[in-house]
């Protein structure tokens, strides 16, 4: 008899979000591991899937188990697993490759740049996620986390958004001699603006500061508030767009070398694009829901993008290196700002609270489901 376990799932046909009984997975290939879930983060993507605007169940299922930000503990290893042992803490990646032979990205472990669009994503697109008690995964998609990061490793996945963005920033800006000569502090002397003070914004600000950028976080809520306190505590400067008009912010910031957008709102993003500096880069990470068209200063922007050599980059998902960099950076954040990094996790909840967390008003910074045990 197959055991079953609790899982948070969406049922798009019934338009329901529910706690379901899901069969407990077993190792089916020699390079797979069975993992006990410790914590799973809730993010905007999960909340959007719960509006049925995004996400899809596996082809043979009428529900999708949610959750793509997880940390777990290895319970069992397949006979050909190497480099992992029982008791190791692991963070899984999200995206799985398409099967097209001609997709050079997927064939080379870079499904984050899949060309066919037929990739799958655990907890999002056609593969069950981690908001459940156990999961099975191939060793190729798992990253070991040091035990000292157990309490914050649920933040690895959201931090990978910034890590992949930074990797691309260095690549794009290698078009000129941009990053300076100190590899430890490639942002020294440069100014970064983070849009949004959610988890992806705050973690991105931390990653920028560690690399030497003078960093501003431009976000709506009037300060002081718990997010602005956290931002100021790590040495960034929080600026409320409600209190400081864009032109005043532009004066305060001086030439802006990079904008890291982590807000998911087009209007303010394109407004801030108008104050990006010479040779600057603007990196979009937010995924806004479809809305009616809005006016933007299109000619001003086009003129400026050309005359100022600007790069506009969109980035989604993350590769293995981004996960490795995120794990390393989290260790650095914990050393520098132990209270602030713990403070990013604003609440731990039992799985039974899934409704409030997914369908209720968004509160705090990063809420996580703690599987307990
Ligand atoms: C996840 C990514 C995923 C993206 C689009 C994000 O919330 O972090 O891994 O690729 O959603 O589905
Ligand atoms: Zn997410």
Short mmCIF file of C-alpha atoms and ligand atoms in Angstrom, two decimals:
data_model
loop_
_atom_site.label_atom_id
_atom_site.label_comp_id
_atom_site.label_asym_id
_atom_site.label_seq_id
_atom_site.Cartn_x
_atom_site.Cartn_y
_atom_site.Cartn_z
CA UNK A 1 0.00 0.00 0.00
CA UNK A 2 1.20 3.45 -0.85
CA UNK A 3 1.41 5.91 2.03
CA UNK A 4 0.06 9.37 1.54
CA UNK A 5 1.07 12.71 2.97
CA UNK A 6 -0.33 16.22 3.36
CA UNK A 7 0.27 18.64 0.47
CA UNK A 8 -0.92 22.14 -0.43
CA UNK A 9 -2.30 22.05 -3.95
CA UNK A 10 -4.23 24.11 -6.50
CA UNK A 11 -7.04 22.47 -8.46
CA UNK A 12 -7.49 24.76 -11.47
CA UNK A 13 -10.55 23.00 -12.89
CA UNK A 14 -12.39 23.28 -9.60
CA UNK A 15 -10.79 26.66 -8.91
CA UNK A 16 -9.78 25.52 -5.46
CA UNK A 17 -6.75 25.72 -3.22
CA UNK A 18 -6.75 22.81 -0.79
CA UNK A 19 -4.81 20.58 1.57
CA UNK A 20 -4.81 17.26 -0.31
CA UNK A 21 -3.55 13.74 0.35
CA UNK A 22 -0.68 13.15 -2.05
CA UNK A 23 1.11 9.78 -2.51
CA UNK A 24 4.46 9.62 -0.75
CA UNK A 25 7.16 9.52 -3.46
CA UNK A 26 9.73 6.71 -3.73
CA UNK A 27 13.15 6.64 -5.29
CA UNK A 28 12.66 5.42 -8.88
CA UNK A 29 16.11 5.92 -10.44
CA UNK A 30 19.58 5.12 -9.04
CA UNK A 31 20.69 8.79 -8.92
CA UNK A 32 17.65 9.99 -6.97
CA UNK A 33 17.36 10.96 -3.30
CA UNK A 34 14.38 11.02 -0.95
CA UNK A 35 14.17 14.23 1.05
CA UNK A 36 12.12 15.31 4.07
CA UNK A 37 10.90 18.86 3.68
CA UNK A 38 11.97 21.21 6.50
CA UNK A 39 10.66 24.58 5.28
CA UNK A 40 9.00 26.00 2.15
CA UNK A 41 8.77 29.71 1.32
CA UNK A 42 5.66 31.39 -0.03
CA UNK A 43 6.14 33.94 -2.80
CA UNK A 44 4.17 36.12 -5.18
CA UNK A 45 4.33 33.40 -7.82
CA UNK A 46 2.52 30.98 -5.49
CA UNK A 47 -0.12 33.59 -4.69
CA UNK A 48 -0.60 34.25 -8.40
CA UNK A 49 -0.95 30.52 -9.15
CA UNK A 50 -3.73 30.55 -6.55
CA UNK A 51 -5.62 33.09 -8.67
CA UNK A 52 -5.39 30.52 -11.52
CA UNK A 53 -3.67 33.13 -13.75
CA UNK A 54 -0.45 31.11 -13.84
CA UNK A 55 0.85 27.60 -13.29
CA UNK A 56 -0.36 24.18 -14.47
CA UNK A 57 -0.66 20.65 -13.01
CA UNK A 58 1.22 17.64 -14.41
CA UNK A 59 -0.42 16.24 -17.58
CA UNK A 60 -1.91 13.29 -15.69
CA UNK A 61 -3.11 15.18 -12.59
CA UNK A 62 -5.97 17.50 -11.76
CA UNK A 63 -3.96 19.26 -9.07
CA UNK A 64 -0.53 20.84 -8.72
CA UNK A 65 1.35 20.62 -5.43
CA UNK A 66 2.70 24.13 -4.84
CA UNK A 67 6.07 25.26 -3.51
CA UNK A 68 9.39 25.97 -5.20
CA UNK A 69 11.47 27.51 -2.38
CA UNK A 70 12.53 24.64 -0.16
CA UNK A 71 15.11 23.27 2.22
CA UNK A 72 15.06 19.63 3.22
CA UNK A 73 17.04 16.83 4.81
CA UNK A 74 18.25 13.76 2.92
CA UNK A 75 16.53 10.59 4.24
CA UNK A 76 17.58 8.05 1.61
CA UNK A 77 20.03 7.95 -1.30
CA UNK A 78 19.82 5.88 -4.49
CA UNK A 79 22.61 3.35 -5.21
CA UNK A 80 24.42 5.62 -7.71
CA UNK A 81 24.20 8.87 -5.79
CA UNK A 82 27.60 10.48 -5.18
CA UNK A 83 28.49 13.42 -2.96
CA UNK A 84 25.36 13.30 -0.76
CA UNK A 85 24.68 11.36 2.42
CA UNK A 86 21.78 10.79 4.77
CA UNK A 87 21.33 13.80 7.04
CA UNK A 88 22.69 16.35 4.52
CA UNK A 89 20.69 19.55 4.14
CA UNK A 90 19.74 20.31 0.56
CA UNK A 91 18.06 23.03 -1.49
CA UNK A 92 16.54 21.93 -4.80
CA UNK A 93 16.51 24.03 -7.98
CA UNK A 94 13.17 24.80 -9.66
CA UNK A 95 13.37 24.31 -13.43
CA UNK A 96 13.77 21.00 -15.29
CA UNK A 97 15.00 20.80 -18.90
CA UNK A 98 12.88 20.34 -22.04
CA UNK A 99 13.57 17.23 -24.12
CA UNK A 100 14.39 18.81 -27.50
CA UNK A 101 17.78 17.60 -28.82
CA UNK A 102 18.38 21.01 -30.43
CA UNK A 103 17.87 23.00 -27.21
CA UNK A 104 21.51 23.78 -26.47
CA UNK A 105 20.59 25.43 -23.18
CA UNK A 106 18.71 22.46 -21.73
CA UNK A 107 21.24 19.98 -23.12
CA UNK A 108 23.95 21.85 -21.19
CA UNK A 109 22.26 22.22 -17.82
CA UNK A 110 21.11 25.78 -18.56
CA UNK A 111 17.36 25.21 -18.62
CA UNK A 112 17.04 28.72 -17.15
CA UNK A 113 17.73 29.78 -20.77
CA UNK A 114 15.52 27.09 -22.41
CA UNK A 115 14.85 27.92 -26.09
CA UNK A 116 11.70 25.85 -26.67
CA UNK A 117 9.65 26.98 -23.68
CA UNK A 118 8.85 23.34 -22.98
CA UNK A 119 10.78 23.29 -19.70
CA UNK A 120 8.91 22.35 -16.54
CA UNK A 121 9.15 23.96 -13.09
CA UNK A 122 8.54 22.22 -9.77
CA UNK A 123 5.56 23.71 -7.98
CA UNK A 124 4.78 25.98 -10.96
CA UNK A 125 4.64 24.28 -14.33
CA UNK A 126 3.63 20.63 -14.81
CA UNK A 127 5.68 19.09 -11.96
CA UNK A 128 4.62 18.91 -8.32
CA UNK A 129 6.41 21.16 -5.87
CA UNK A 130 7.71 20.96 -2.34
CA UNK A 131 4.79 22.12 -0.15
CA UNK A 132 4.47 18.63 1.25
CA UNK A 133 6.22 16.27 3.66
CA UNK A 134 8.68 14.44 1.38
CA UNK A 135 9.97 14.77 -2.16
CA UNK A 136 12.24 12.78 -4.47
CA UNK A 137 14.78 14.50 -6.68
CA UNK A 138 17.75 13.63 -8.88
CA UNK A 139 21.16 14.62 -7.51
CA UNK A 140 21.66 16.88 -10.56
CA UNK A 141 19.05 19.28 -9.15
CA UNK A 142 20.15 19.43 -5.51
CA UNK A 143 22.58 21.71 -3.71
CA UNK A 144 24.14 20.95 -0.30
CA UNK A 145 23.76 23.61 2.37
CA UNK A 146 26.05 23.84 5.43
CA UNK A 147 24.27 22.98 8.72
CA UNK A 148 24.95 26.51 10.01
CA UNK A 149 22.52 27.90 7.43
CA UNK A 150 19.62 25.59 8.32
CA UNK A 151 17.52 28.43 9.80
CA UNK A 152 17.80 30.70 6.73
CA UNK A 153 18.41 28.35 3.78
CA UNK A 154 14.77 28.67 2.68
CA UNK A 155 16.02 32.06 1.38
CA UNK A 156 18.46 30.45 -1.07
CA UNK A 157 15.98 30.20 -3.95
CA UNK A 158 14.71 33.81 -3.77
CA UNK A 159 18.36 34.95 -3.51
CA UNK A 160 19.22 33.07 -6.71
CA UNK A 161 17.18 35.67 -8.60
CA UNK A 162 19.75 38.30 -7.61
CA UNK A 163 22.69 35.95 -8.17
CA UNK A 164 21.66 35.20 -11.75
CA UNK A 165 21.02 38.91 -12.33
CA UNK A 166 24.50 39.81 -11.07
CA UNK A 167 26.15 37.12 -13.19
CA UNK A 168 24.50 38.66 -16.25
CA UNK A 169 25.38 42.17 -15.14
CA UNK A 170 29.09 41.31 -15.19
CA UNK A 171 28.71 39.65 -18.58
CA UNK A 172 26.84 42.55 -20.16
CA UNK A 173 29.12 45.15 -18.65
CA UNK A 174 32.23 43.33 -19.80
CA UNK A 175 31.36 45.23 -23.05
CA UNK A 176 33.26 48.08 -21.36
CA UNK A 177 35.75 48.15 -18.53
CA UNK A 178 32.97 48.57 -15.98
CA UNK A 179 33.60 46.41 -12.96
CA UNK A 180 36.93 47.90 -11.95
CA UNK A 181 39.96 45.91 -10.92
CA UNK A 182 39.07 44.54 -7.48
CA UNK A 183 37.30 41.21 -8.07
CA UNK A 184 36.13 41.17 -4.43
CA UNK A 185 34.45 44.54 -4.77
CA UNK A 186 33.34 44.92 -8.39
CA UNK A 187 30.66 47.43 -7.38
CA UNK A 188 33.07 49.81 -5.61
CA UNK A 189 32.44 53.40 -6.66
CA UNK A 190 29.18 52.46 -8.37
CA UNK A 191 25.58 53.18 -7.42
CA UNK A 192 22.78 50.62 -7.45
CA UNK A 193 19.06 51.19 -7.02
CA UNK A 194 16.82 48.34 -5.93
CA UNK A 195 13.12 48.74 -6.72
CA UNK A 196 10.93 47.09 -4.11
CA UNK A 197 11.55 46.01 -0.52
CA UNK A 198 10.13 42.48 -0.67
CA UNK A 199 12.39 39.45 -0.13
CA UNK A 200 13.86 39.51 -3.66
CA UNK A 201 14.60 43.24 -3.27
CA UNK A 202 16.11 43.01 0.22
CA UNK A 203 18.22 39.94 -0.62
CA UNK A 204 19.33 41.67 -3.83
CA UNK A 205 20.33 44.77 -1.84
CA UNK A 206 22.42 42.57 0.46
CA UNK A 207 24.15 40.95 -2.53
CA UNK A 208 24.88 44.39 -4.05
CA UNK A 209 26.31 45.75 -0.79
CA UNK A 210 28.56 42.71 -0.34
CA UNK A 211 29.98 43.53 -3.80
CA UNK A 212 30.72 47.12 -2.82
CA UNK A 213 27.83 49.02 -4.45
CA UNK A 214 26.44 52.15 -2.81
CA UNK A 215 22.87 50.89 -2.64
CA UNK A 216 19.47 52.57 -2.45
CA UNK A 217 16.16 50.77 -2.02
CA UNK A 218 13.35 52.78 -3.63
CA UNK A 219 10.00 51.48 -2.49
CA UNK A 220 6.54 52.85 -1.94
CA UNK A 221 5.76 52.53 1.77
CA UNK A 222 6.44 55.60 3.88
CA UNK A 223 9.31 55.08 6.30
CA UNK A 224 10.07 54.26 9.03
CA UNK A 225 8.60 50.78 8.80
CA UNK A 226 10.03 47.30 9.50
CA UNK A 227 11.36 46.94 5.93
CA UNK A 228 13.02 50.36 5.89
CA UNK A 229 14.62 49.59 9.29
CA UNK A 230 16.01 46.34 7.88
CA UNK A 231 17.28 48.05 4.72
CA UNK A 232 19.01 50.82 6.68
CA UNK A 233 20.49 48.25 9.10
CA UNK A 234 22.44 46.56 6.29
CA UNK A 235 23.94 49.84 5.12
CA UNK A 236 21.61 50.58 2.22
CA UNK A 237 19.48 53.73 2.10
CA UNK A 238 15.72 53.30 2.04
CA UNK A 239 13.84 55.97 0.08
CA UNK A 240 10.05 56.04 0.03
CA UNK A 241 8.56 56.97 -3.33
CA UNK A 242 5.56 58.30 -1.43
CA UNK A 243 7.71 60.82 0.39
CA UNK A 244 10.48 61.56 -2.14
CA UNK A 245 9.57 62.47 -5.73
CA UNK A 246 11.56 60.80 -8.51
CA UNK A 247 13.44 63.97 -9.49
CA UNK A 248 14.53 64.52 -5.91
CA UNK A 249 15.58 60.91 -5.62
CA UNK A 250 17.62 61.32 -8.83
CA UNK A 251 19.49 64.26 -7.25
CA UNK A 252 20.08 62.33 -4.04
CA UNK A 253 21.39 59.22 -5.81
CA UNK A 254 23.59 60.89 -8.46
CA UNK A 255 24.51 58.84 -11.54
CA UNK A 256 22.82 55.42 -11.29
CA UNK A 257 24.89 52.53 -12.66
CA UNK A 258 22.41 49.72 -12.13
CA UNK A 259 18.73 49.36 -11.36
CA UNK A 260 17.65 45.99 -9.99
CA UNK A 261 13.88 45.81 -10.33
CA UNK A 262 12.16 43.52 -7.80
CA UNK A 263 8.76 45.12 -7.65
CA UNK A 264 6.70 43.73 -10.52
CA UNK A 265 5.08 47.09 -11.28
CA UNK A 266 5.59 48.49 -14.79
CA UNK A 267 4.63 52.12 -14.19
CA UNK A 268 7.22 52.94 -11.55
CA UNK A 269 9.83 50.76 -13.27
CA UNK A 270 9.67 52.70 -16.55
CA UNK A 271 9.66 55.98 -14.63
CA UNK A 272 12.85 54.99 -12.83
CA UNK A 273 14.36 53.91 -16.16
CA UNK A 274 14.36 57.60 -17.14
CA UNK A 275 16.96 58.35 -14.42
CA UNK A 276 19.36 55.48 -15.26
CA UNK A 277 22.89 56.81 -15.83
CA UNK A 278 25.48 56.60 -18.61
CA UNK A 279 26.45 53.03 -19.56
CA UNK A 280 23.92 51.83 -17.00
CA UNK A 281 22.04 48.55 -16.83
CA UNK A 282 18.41 48.04 -15.85
CA UNK A 283 17.54 44.49 -14.77
CA UNK A 284 13.91 43.37 -14.61
CA UNK A 285 13.00 40.42 -12.35
CA UNK A 286 9.34 41.10 -11.56
CA UNK A 287 6.47 39.32 -13.33
CA UNK A 288 3.42 41.60 -13.25
CA UNK A 289 -0.01 40.19 -14.03
CA UNK A 290 -1.43 41.30 -17.42
CA UNK A 291 -3.10 44.72 -17.19
CA UNK A 292 -4.41 47.36 -19.62
CA UNK A 293 -1.72 49.41 -21.46
CA UNK A 294 -0.29 52.48 -19.71
CA UNK A 295 1.49 55.52 -21.19
CA UNK A 296 5.28 55.61 -20.75
CA UNK A 297 7.85 58.16 -21.94
CA UNK A 298 8.78 55.94 -24.86
CA UNK A 299 10.69 58.46 -27.02
CA UNK A 300 12.63 59.85 -24.07
CA UNK A 301 13.55 56.32 -23.08
CA UNK A 302 14.57 55.18 -26.55
CA UNK A 303 16.68 58.28 -27.10
CA UNK A 304 18.35 57.82 -23.75
CA UNK A 305 18.93 54.07 -24.09
CA UNK A 306 20.86 54.79 -27.31
CA UNK A 307 22.68 57.97 -26.30
CA UNK A 308 23.67 56.51 -22.93
CA UNK A 309 24.66 52.99 -24.04
CA UNK A 310 22.12 51.46 -21.70
CA UNK A 311 21.32 47.76 -21.37
CA UNK A 312 17.85 46.56 -20.43
CA UNK A 313 17.87 42.95 -19.26
CA UNK A 314 15.14 40.57 -18.20
CA UNK A 315 16.06 37.54 -16.11
CA UNK A 316 14.12 34.50 -14.93
CA UNK A 317 14.92 31.37 -12.97
CA UNK A 318 18.45 30.37 -11.97
CA UNK A 319 21.20 27.93 -12.83
CA UNK A 320 23.31 25.80 -10.54
CA UNK A 321 26.04 28.41 -10.18
CA UNK A 322 23.48 30.96 -8.98
CA UNK A 323 22.44 28.47 -6.27
CA UNK A 324 26.06 27.93 -5.25
CA UNK A 325 26.66 31.67 -5.12
CA UNK A 326 23.46 32.18 -3.12
CA UNK A 327 24.53 29.59 -0.53
CA UNK A 328 27.93 31.24 -0.22
CA UNK A 329 26.42 34.74 0.02
CA UNK A 330 23.89 33.68 2.67
CA UNK A 331 26.84 32.63 4.82
CA UNK A 332 28.39 36.05 4.29
CA UNK A 333 25.09 37.82 5.08
CA UNK A 334 24.75 35.80 8.29
CA UNK A 335 28.23 36.87 9.38
CA UNK A 336 27.66 40.53 8.57
CA UNK A 337 24.01 40.96 9.54
CA UNK A 338 22.80 38.00 11.65
CA UNK A 339 19.68 39.80 12.88
CA UNK A 340 18.73 41.36 9.56
CA UNK A 341 18.99 38.13 7.58
CA UNK A 342 16.92 36.23 10.15
CA UNK A 343 14.47 39.14 10.07
CA UNK A 344 13.81 38.56 6.36
CA UNK A 345 11.83 35.49 7.47
CA UNK A 346 8.91 37.30 9.05
CA UNK A 347 6.82 34.30 10.02
CA UNK A 348 6.90 30.50 10.32
CA UNK A 349 3.57 28.77 10.05
CA UNK A 350 2.13 25.26 10.19
CA UNK A 351 0.96 23.86 6.85
CA UNK A 352 -2.66 24.16 8.04
CA UNK A 353 -2.34 27.98 7.72
CA UNK A 354 -1.94 27.67 3.93
CA UNK A 355 -5.18 29.51 3.13
CA UNK A 356 -4.29 32.72 4.95
CA UNK A 357 -0.76 32.62 3.57
CA UNK A 358 -1.77 32.07 -0.05
CA UNK A 359 -5.12 33.79 -0.31
CA UNK A 360 -5.12 36.31 2.56
CA UNK A 361 -3.58 39.77 2.58
CA UNK A 362 0.20 39.71 1.94
CA UNK A 363 1.96 40.58 5.20
CA UNK A 364 5.52 40.70 6.53
CA UNK A 365 8.51 39.95 4.28
CA UNK A 366 9.05 36.20 3.68
CA UNK A 367 6.52 33.82 5.22
CA UNK A 368 7.42 30.17 5.33
CA UNK A 369 5.64 26.92 6.05
CA UNK A 370 7.62 24.92 8.63
CA UNK A 371 6.88 21.23 8.14
CA UNK A 372 7.89 20.47 11.74
CA UNK A 373 9.23 17.20 13.11
C1 LIG B 1 10.68 31.32 -9.52
C2 LIG B 1 11.44 30.94 -10.76
C3 LIG B 1 10.51 30.68 -11.92
C4 LIG B 1 9.61 31.88 -12.12
C5 LIG B 1 8.66 31.75 -13.29
C6 LIG B 1 9.71 32.44 -9.82
O1 LIG B 1 8.93 32.69 -8.68
O2 LIG B 1 11.55 31.74 -8.50
O3 LIG B 1 12.22 29.80 -10.51
O4 LIG B 1 11.26 30.43 -13.09
O5 LIG B 1 8.88 32.11 -10.92
O6 LIG B 1 7.83 30.63 -13.23
ZN1 LIG B 2 9.35 32.23 -5.75
#
